[in-house]
Amino acid sequence: MTDPLAQQHTPRSLIVTYYGAYGRGAGGEPETVPVATLIRLLGAVGVDPPSVRSAVSRLKRRGLLVAAKTARGAAGYAPSPDAVQLLDDGDRRIYGRLGAYRLTARPTGAPDAPDAPDVPAAPDVAAAPDVSGAPGAAGVPGGEVAAAGDWLLAVFSVPEHERNKRHLLRSRLARLGFGTAAPGVWIAPAHLYEETRHTLRRLGLDGYVDLFRGAHAGFEPTADAVRRWWDLEALAARHHAFLATHEPVLRRWSRRTTRPPADAYRDYLLALDSWRALPYADPGLPPALLPQDWPGERSARVFAGLHERLRDAGAAFARDGAG
């Protein structure tokens, strides 16, 4: 069986993860980062300099990074406007739900409880990028959770001579978290409407798609239909893979009394790089329609605990690395 995490931690993915976590200012504006700085910061998670340079070039060709100057006049790269939009959308997905899992209060300087991975564990959302408008809810790792009868349908028709756009449309809907209800009919929780709308417009695909909202009226039970629309077994495997890698990391940090910035940066960047794809693959399906042993809540708690403990400590290392 293919490792669900095998495609993660590539140099390109880690660069995008870095910009999402630490490459924006307090107001969310993109920061220009010199390549030499990226080499130092990516070296901390095991990426060699030639791989960083190659990944930067590929991201530039894809229109996600643009050449720019730092405040001191040094040459570097910043996220493009399209990349900033993707990062903003990612904030809502990645961080929007974490407020549902706040850590229990501890005396200042006290170590975390050894059983921290098993208790509600999430950051103060103020420590994450601004995710206002994306309320959290229990059950799944999306920014919002759909009501059991509230769905978004995307129905599309693409002429044969534009089959490349058909492929792009299918792949984009899949990356947004849509399931397949029938050929040319894709379905998602209705809270994905705004993100879907502006994504399709940005890619010039809106002219091929009609969007509808409504309820599943039959004939099979909706929980059975959800199992047909999405591969829940594959989604669960991705959650379990995340847990197998990062839950032990959270246990180790729960026993530490200090948070060295370099260690915190490394473990947080790797955890975020693993986590950030999950809220897209698992887009916020209604908890009542998921199996009782669904691992999504547990994996969200683990990421939330790591974010709470490591994000700010890692920021100190990122600032030093950029200095």
Short mmCIF file of C-alpha atoms in Angstrom, two decimals:
data_model
loop_
_atom_site.label_atom_id
_atom_site.label_comp_id
_atom_site.label_asym_id
_atom_site.label_seq_id
_atom_site.Cartn_x
_atom_site.Cartn_y
_atom_site.Cartn_z
CA MET A 1 0.00 0.00 0.00
CA THR A 2 1.25 3.51 -0.81
CA ASP A 3 2.43 5.52 2.17
CA PRO A 4 -0.15 8.32 2.60
CA LEU A 5 2.64 10.70 3.70
CA ALA A 6 5.17 9.71 1.04
CA GLN A 7 4.60 12.80 -1.11
CA GLN A 8 5.08 15.23 1.76
CA HIS A 9 8.22 17.01 2.92
CA THR A 10 9.40 17.71 -0.61
CA PRO A 11 11.47 20.89 -0.93
CA ARG A 12 8.65 22.68 -2.78
CA SER A 13 6.09 21.67 -0.19
CA LEU A 14 8.32 22.75 2.69
CA ILE A 15 8.96 26.16 1.11
CA VAL A 16 5.22 26.75 0.75
CA THR A 17 4.74 25.57 4.34
CA TYR A 18 7.45 27.95 5.54
CA TYR A 19 5.84 30.96 3.84
CA GLY A 20 2.47 29.98 5.28
CA ALA A 21 3.81 29.63 8.82
CA TYR A 22 6.50 32.30 9.06
CA GLY A 23 6.80 34.13 5.74
CA ARG A 24 4.13 36.78 6.31
CA GLY A 25 4.06 39.87 8.46
CA ALA A 26 1.74 40.59 11.37
CA GLY A 27 -0.95 41.87 8.99
CA GLY A 28 -0.63 38.88 6.69
CA GLU A 29 1.35 40.75 4.04
CA PRO A 30 3.91 38.60 2.20
CA GLU A 31 7.56 38.96 3.14
CA THR A 32 10.48 38.84 0.74
CA VAL A 33 12.95 36.15 1.77
CA PRO A 34 16.47 35.90 0.28
CA VAL A 35 17.39 32.50 -1.17
CA ALA A 36 20.31 32.29 1.28
CA THR A 37 17.81 32.56 4.14
CA LEU A 38 15.59 29.89 2.65
CA ILE A 39 18.64 27.64 2.35
CA ARG A 40 19.42 28.10 6.06
CA LEU A 41 15.83 27.60 7.18
CA LEU A 42 15.16 24.60 4.95
CA GLY A 43 18.51 23.11 5.91
CA ALA A 44 17.13 22.86 9.46
CA VAL A 45 14.64 20.25 8.20
CA GLY A 46 17.14 18.36 6.08
CA VAL A 47 16.88 20.00 2.64
CA ASP A 48 20.19 20.57 0.84
CA PRO A 49 20.97 23.89 -0.93
CA PRO A 50 20.69 22.63 -4.55
CA SER A 51 17.22 21.25 -3.79
CA VAL A 52 16.13 24.58 -2.31
CA ARG A 53 17.34 26.51 -5.36
CA SER A 54 15.65 24.06 -7.73
CA ALA A 55 12.38 24.23 -5.78
CA VAL A 56 12.44 28.04 -5.75
CA SER A 57 12.89 28.06 -9.54
CA ARG A 58 9.97 25.68 -10.02
CA LEU A 59 7.72 27.70 -7.74
CA LYS A 60 8.67 30.84 -9.68
CA ARG A 61 7.81 29.14 -12.99
CA ARG A 62 4.46 28.11 -11.57
CA GLY A 63 3.72 31.71 -10.64
CA LEU A 64 3.72 31.11 -6.88
CA LEU A 65 6.90 33.05 -6.08
CA VAL A 66 7.97 36.38 -7.56
CA ALA A 67 11.34 38.10 -7.44
CA ALA A 68 11.40 41.06 -5.05
CA LYS A 69 13.69 43.12 -2.82
CA THR A 70 13.86 43.03 0.95
CA ALA A 71 13.62 46.22 3.02
CA ARG A 72 17.43 46.27 3.02
CA GLY A 73 17.60 45.93 -0.76
CA ALA A 74 18.61 42.28 -0.90
CA ALA A 75 17.26 40.13 -3.74
CA GLY A 76 14.77 37.49 -2.71
CA TYR A 77 11.38 35.96 -3.36
CA ALA A 78 7.91 36.68 -2.07
CA PRO A 79 4.57 34.88 -2.59
CA SER A 80 2.69 36.07 -5.67
CA PRO A 81 -0.86 37.45 -5.31
CA ASP A 82 -2.23 34.03 -6.33
CA ALA A 83 -0.03 32.37 -3.72
CA VAL A 84 -1.20 34.83 -1.07
CA GLN A 85 -4.80 33.89 -1.88
CA LEU A 86 -3.91 30.21 -1.56
CA LEU A 87 -2.20 30.85 1.78
CA ASP A 88 -5.20 32.81 3.04
CA ASP A 89 -7.55 29.99 2.02
CA GLY A 90 -5.19 27.57 3.71
CA ASP A 91 -5.32 29.54 6.96
CA ARG A 92 -9.07 29.04 7.15
CA ARG A 93 -8.77 25.33 6.53
CA ILE A 94 -5.64 24.60 8.55
CA TYR A 95 -6.25 26.77 11.61
CA GLY A 96 -9.96 27.56 11.55
CA ARG A 97 -11.07 24.64 13.67
CA LEU A 98 -8.31 24.65 16.24
CA GLY A 99 -10.11 26.97 18.66
CA ALA A 100 -12.35 24.01 19.51
CA TYR A 101 -9.38 22.34 21.23
CA ARG A 102 -7.91 24.70 23.79
CA LEU A 103 -5.28 23.40 26.17
CA THR A 104 -6.26 23.27 29.81
CA ALA A 105 -4.60 26.02 31.84
CA ARG A 106 -1.24 25.29 33.50
CA PRO A 107 0.92 27.28 35.88
CA THR A 108 3.47 29.35 33.99
CA GLY A 109 6.65 27.34 33.42
CA ALA A 110 5.05 24.04 34.36
CA PRO A 111 5.61 21.09 32.01
CA ASP A 112 2.72 19.79 29.95
CA ALA A 113 0.79 16.85 31.34
CA PRO A 114 2.11 13.48 30.11
CA ASP A 115 -1.31 12.58 28.72
CA ALA A 116 -1.63 15.82 26.75
CA PRO A 117 -2.28 14.08 23.39
CA ASP A 118 -5.51 12.63 24.81
CA VAL A 119 -7.03 15.87 26.14
CA PRO A 120 -8.51 18.80 24.25
CA ALA A 121 -5.45 20.51 22.82
CA ALA A 122 -5.53 23.51 20.57
CA PRO A 123 -3.87 26.86 20.31
CA ASP A 124 -5.15 30.25 21.05
CA VAL A 125 -6.27 31.10 17.54
CA ALA A 126 -4.75 34.54 17.95
CA ALA A 127 -1.33 32.86 17.71
CA ALA A 128 -2.18 31.60 14.24
CA PRO A 129 -2.79 33.63 11.11
CA ASP A 130 -6.10 35.49 11.13
CA VAL A 131 -8.89 33.02 10.45
CA SER A 132 -11.88 35.16 11.28
CA GLY A 133 -14.92 33.95 9.46
CA ALA A 134 -13.89 30.31 9.76
CA PRO A 135 -15.44 29.03 13.00
CA GLY A 136 -14.29 25.74 14.39
CA ALA A 137 -16.42 22.73 15.22
CA ALA A 138 -15.84 19.23 16.49
CA GLY A 139 -15.62 16.11 14.36
CA VAL A 140 -13.51 16.96 11.31
CA PRO A 141 -10.41 19.00 10.44
CA GLY A 142 -11.98 21.70 8.29
CA GLY A 143 -12.56 25.32 9.19
CA GLU A 144 -16.30 24.71 9.31
CA VAL A 145 -18.58 21.70 9.43
CA ALA A 146 -21.58 21.27 7.18
CA ALA A 147 -25.02 20.57 8.52
CA ALA A 148 -26.10 17.07 7.63
CA GLY A 149 -28.42 18.32 4.88
CA ASP A 150 -26.38 21.20 3.45
CA TRP A 151 -24.39 20.34 0.33
CA LEU A 152 -22.72 22.12 -2.57
CA LEU A 153 -22.96 20.56 -6.05
CA ALA A 154 -20.63 21.42 -8.91
CA VAL A 155 -21.99 20.32 -12.29
CA PHE A 156 -19.72 20.90 -15.25
CA SER A 157 -19.53 20.32 -18.98
CA VAL A 158 -16.32 20.93 -20.94
CA PRO A 159 -16.09 20.62 -24.74
CA GLU A 160 -13.94 17.78 -26.02
CA HIS A 161 -11.47 20.15 -27.67
CA GLU A 162 -10.77 21.68 -24.23
CA ARG A 163 -10.15 18.41 -22.42
CA ASN A 164 -7.12 19.93 -20.68
CA LYS A 165 -9.51 22.24 -18.83
CA ARG A 166 -11.66 19.25 -17.93
CA HIS A 167 -8.65 17.63 -16.31
CA LEU A 168 -7.75 20.87 -14.51
CA LEU A 169 -11.32 21.24 -13.27
CA ARG A 170 -11.47 17.70 -11.94
CA SER A 171 -8.11 17.96 -10.22
CA ARG A 172 -8.97 21.34 -8.67
CA LEU A 173 -12.32 20.14 -7.33
CA ALA A 174 -10.60 17.08 -5.86
CA ARG A 175 -7.99 19.30 -4.21
CA LEU A 176 -10.75 21.44 -2.73
CA GLY A 177 -12.17 18.31 -1.09
CA PHE A 178 -15.07 17.50 -3.41
CA GLY A 179 -16.31 13.95 -3.75
CA THR A 180 -17.74 12.42 -6.91
CA ALA A 181 -21.50 11.91 -6.95
CA ALA A 182 -21.74 11.00 -10.66
CA PRO A 183 -19.80 11.72 -13.88
CA GLY A 184 -19.59 15.50 -14.14
CA VAL A 185 -21.30 15.96 -10.76
CA TRP A 186 -19.13 16.73 -7.73
CA ILE A 187 -20.29 17.28 -4.16
CA ALA A 188 -18.89 18.98 -1.07
CA PRO A 189 -20.08 20.44 2.22
CA ALA A 190 -21.81 23.74 1.45
CA HIS A 191 -19.37 25.80 3.55
CA LEU A 192 -16.86 25.41 0.70
CA TYR A 193 -18.94 27.64 -1.59
CA GLU A 194 -16.93 30.87 -1.30
CA GLU A 195 -13.56 29.17 -1.64
CA THR A 196 -14.82 27.12 -4.60
CA ARG A 197 -16.31 30.16 -6.31
CA HIS A 198 -13.21 32.35 -6.19
CA THR A 199 -10.88 29.43 -6.98
CA LEU A 200 -12.77 28.57 -10.16
CA ARG A 201 -12.91 32.24 -11.16
CA ARG A 202 -9.20 32.70 -10.53
CA LEU A 203 -8.43 29.74 -12.80
CA GLY A 204 -10.86 30.87 -15.51
CA LEU A 205 -13.00 27.76 -15.06
CA ASP A 206 -16.20 29.38 -13.81
CA GLY A 207 -17.73 29.44 -17.29
CA TYR A 208 -17.85 25.63 -17.37
CA VAL A 209 -19.49 25.05 -13.99
CA ASP A 210 -22.88 25.50 -12.35
CA LEU A 211 -23.00 25.50 -8.55
CA PHE A 212 -26.06 24.41 -6.56
CA ARG A 213 -26.85 24.10 -2.86
CA GLY A 214 -29.32 21.64 -1.43
CA ALA A 215 -30.09 18.48 0.53
CA HIS A 216 -29.69 14.80 -0.30
CA ALA A 217 -33.27 13.59 -0.71
CA GLY A 218 -32.75 9.91 -1.50
CA PHE A 219 -32.84 7.19 -2.14
CA GLU A 220 -30.02 5.53 -0.17
CA PRO A 221 -29.22 6.77 3.36
CA THR A 222 -26.93 9.80 3.22
CA ALA A 223 -24.28 8.10 5.36
CA ASP A 224 -24.08 5.31 2.78
CA ALA A 225 -23.93 7.84 -0.05
CA VAL A 226 -21.05 9.68 1.66
CA ARG A 227 -19.08 6.41 1.63
CA ARG A 228 -19.65 6.26 -2.11
CA TRP A 229 -18.81 9.91 -2.78
CA TRP A 230 -15.58 9.87 -0.76
CA ASP A 231 -13.03 7.12 -0.11
CA LEU A 232 -13.33 7.25 3.67
CA GLU A 233 -10.94 4.34 4.14
CA ALA A 234 -8.20 6.24 2.30
CA LEU A 235 -8.95 9.42 4.27
CA ALA A 236 -8.77 7.53 7.56
CA ALA A 237 -5.43 6.05 6.49
CA ARG A 238 -4.05 9.56 6.00
CA HIS A 239 -5.16 10.56 9.48
CA HIS A 240 -3.60 7.43 10.97
CA ALA A 241 -0.35 8.10 9.10
CA PHE A 242 -0.26 11.62 10.54
CA LEU A 243 -0.90 10.25 14.03
CA ALA A 244 1.77 7.56 13.71
CA THR A 245 4.39 10.19 12.86
CA HIS A 246 3.40 13.19 14.97
CA GLU A 247 1.60 11.90 18.06
CA PRO A 248 4.91 10.56 19.47
CA VAL A 249 6.43 14.00 18.80
CA LEU A 250 3.67 15.63 20.85
CA ARG A 251 4.25 13.14 23.68
CA ARG A 252 7.94 14.00 23.74
CA TRP A 253 7.24 17.72 23.85
CA SER A 254 4.65 17.26 26.58
CA ARG A 255 7.45 15.98 28.82
CA ARG A 256 9.93 18.77 28.07
CA THR A 257 10.26 21.77 30.36
CA THR A 258 11.99 23.96 27.74
CA ARG A 259 11.29 24.68 24.08
CA PRO A 260 14.55 25.23 22.19
CA PRO A 261 13.70 27.33 19.13
CA ALA A 262 15.60 25.20 16.59
CA ASP A 263 13.93 21.99 17.75
CA ALA A 264 10.51 23.65 17.91
CA TYR A 265 10.91 25.08 14.40
CA ARG A 266 11.93 21.72 12.92
CA ASP A 267 9.13 19.72 14.53
CA TYR A 268 6.47 22.37 13.86
CA LEU A 269 7.37 22.87 10.20
CA LEU A 270 7.31 19.10 9.58
CA ALA A 271 4.02 18.69 11.44
CA LEU A 272 2.41 21.58 9.55
CA ASP A 273 3.71 20.24 6.23
CA SER A 274 2.06 16.89 7.02
CA TRP A 275 -1.15 18.38 8.44
CA ARG A 276 -1.99 21.08 5.92
CA ALA A 277 -3.18 18.65 3.22
CA LEU A 278 -5.58 16.85 5.55
CA PRO A 279 -8.24 19.59 5.87
CA TYR A 280 -8.46 19.56 2.07
CA ALA A 281 -8.69 15.79 1.66
CA ASP A 282 -11.15 15.65 4.59
CA PRO A 283 -13.17 18.80 3.89
CA GLY A 284 -15.48 19.03 6.89
CA LEU A 285 -17.97 16.22 6.42
CA PRO A 286 -20.85 16.17 8.93
CA PRO A 287 -19.74 14.12 11.97
CA ALA A 288 -23.09 12.29 12.07
CA LEU A 289 -22.30 10.80 8.66
CA LEU A 290 -18.82 9.53 9.56
CA PRO A 291 -17.84 6.23 11.22
CA GLN A 292 -17.87 6.31 15.02
CA ASP A 293 -14.13 5.61 15.18
CA TRP A 294 -13.26 8.40 12.73
CA PRO A 295 -9.67 9.52 13.48
CA GLY A 296 -10.05 13.09 12.24
CA GLU A 297 -10.76 14.61 15.63
CA ARG A 298 -7.79 12.87 17.22
CA SER A 299 -5.40 14.02 14.50
CA ALA A 300 -6.75 17.58 14.81
CA ARG A 301 -6.07 17.48 18.57
CA VAL A 302 -2.50 16.33 17.97
CA PHE A 303 -1.77 19.07 15.45
CA ALA A 304 -3.46 21.61 17.71
CA GLY A 305 -1.26 20.54 20.61
CA LEU A 306 1.89 20.85 18.50
CA HIS A 307 0.80 24.26 17.24
CA GLU A 308 0.17 25.46 20.78
CA ARG A 309 3.56 24.32 22.02
CA LEU A 310 5.85 24.94 19.06
CA ARG A 311 4.66 27.62 16.66
CA ASP A 312 5.80 30.68 18.61
CA ALA A 313 9.02 29.06 19.80
CA GLY A 314 9.80 28.11 16.21
CA ALA A 315 9.16 31.70 15.11
CA ALA A 316 12.18 32.81 17.15
CA PHE A 317 14.40 30.45 15.15
CA ALA A 318 12.84 31.64 11.86
CA ARG A 319 13.57 35.26 12.80
CA ASP A 320 17.17 34.44 13.73
CA GLY A 321 17.61 32.49 10.51
CA ALA A 322 16.40 35.46 8.52
CA GLY A 323 18.71 37.84 10.31
#
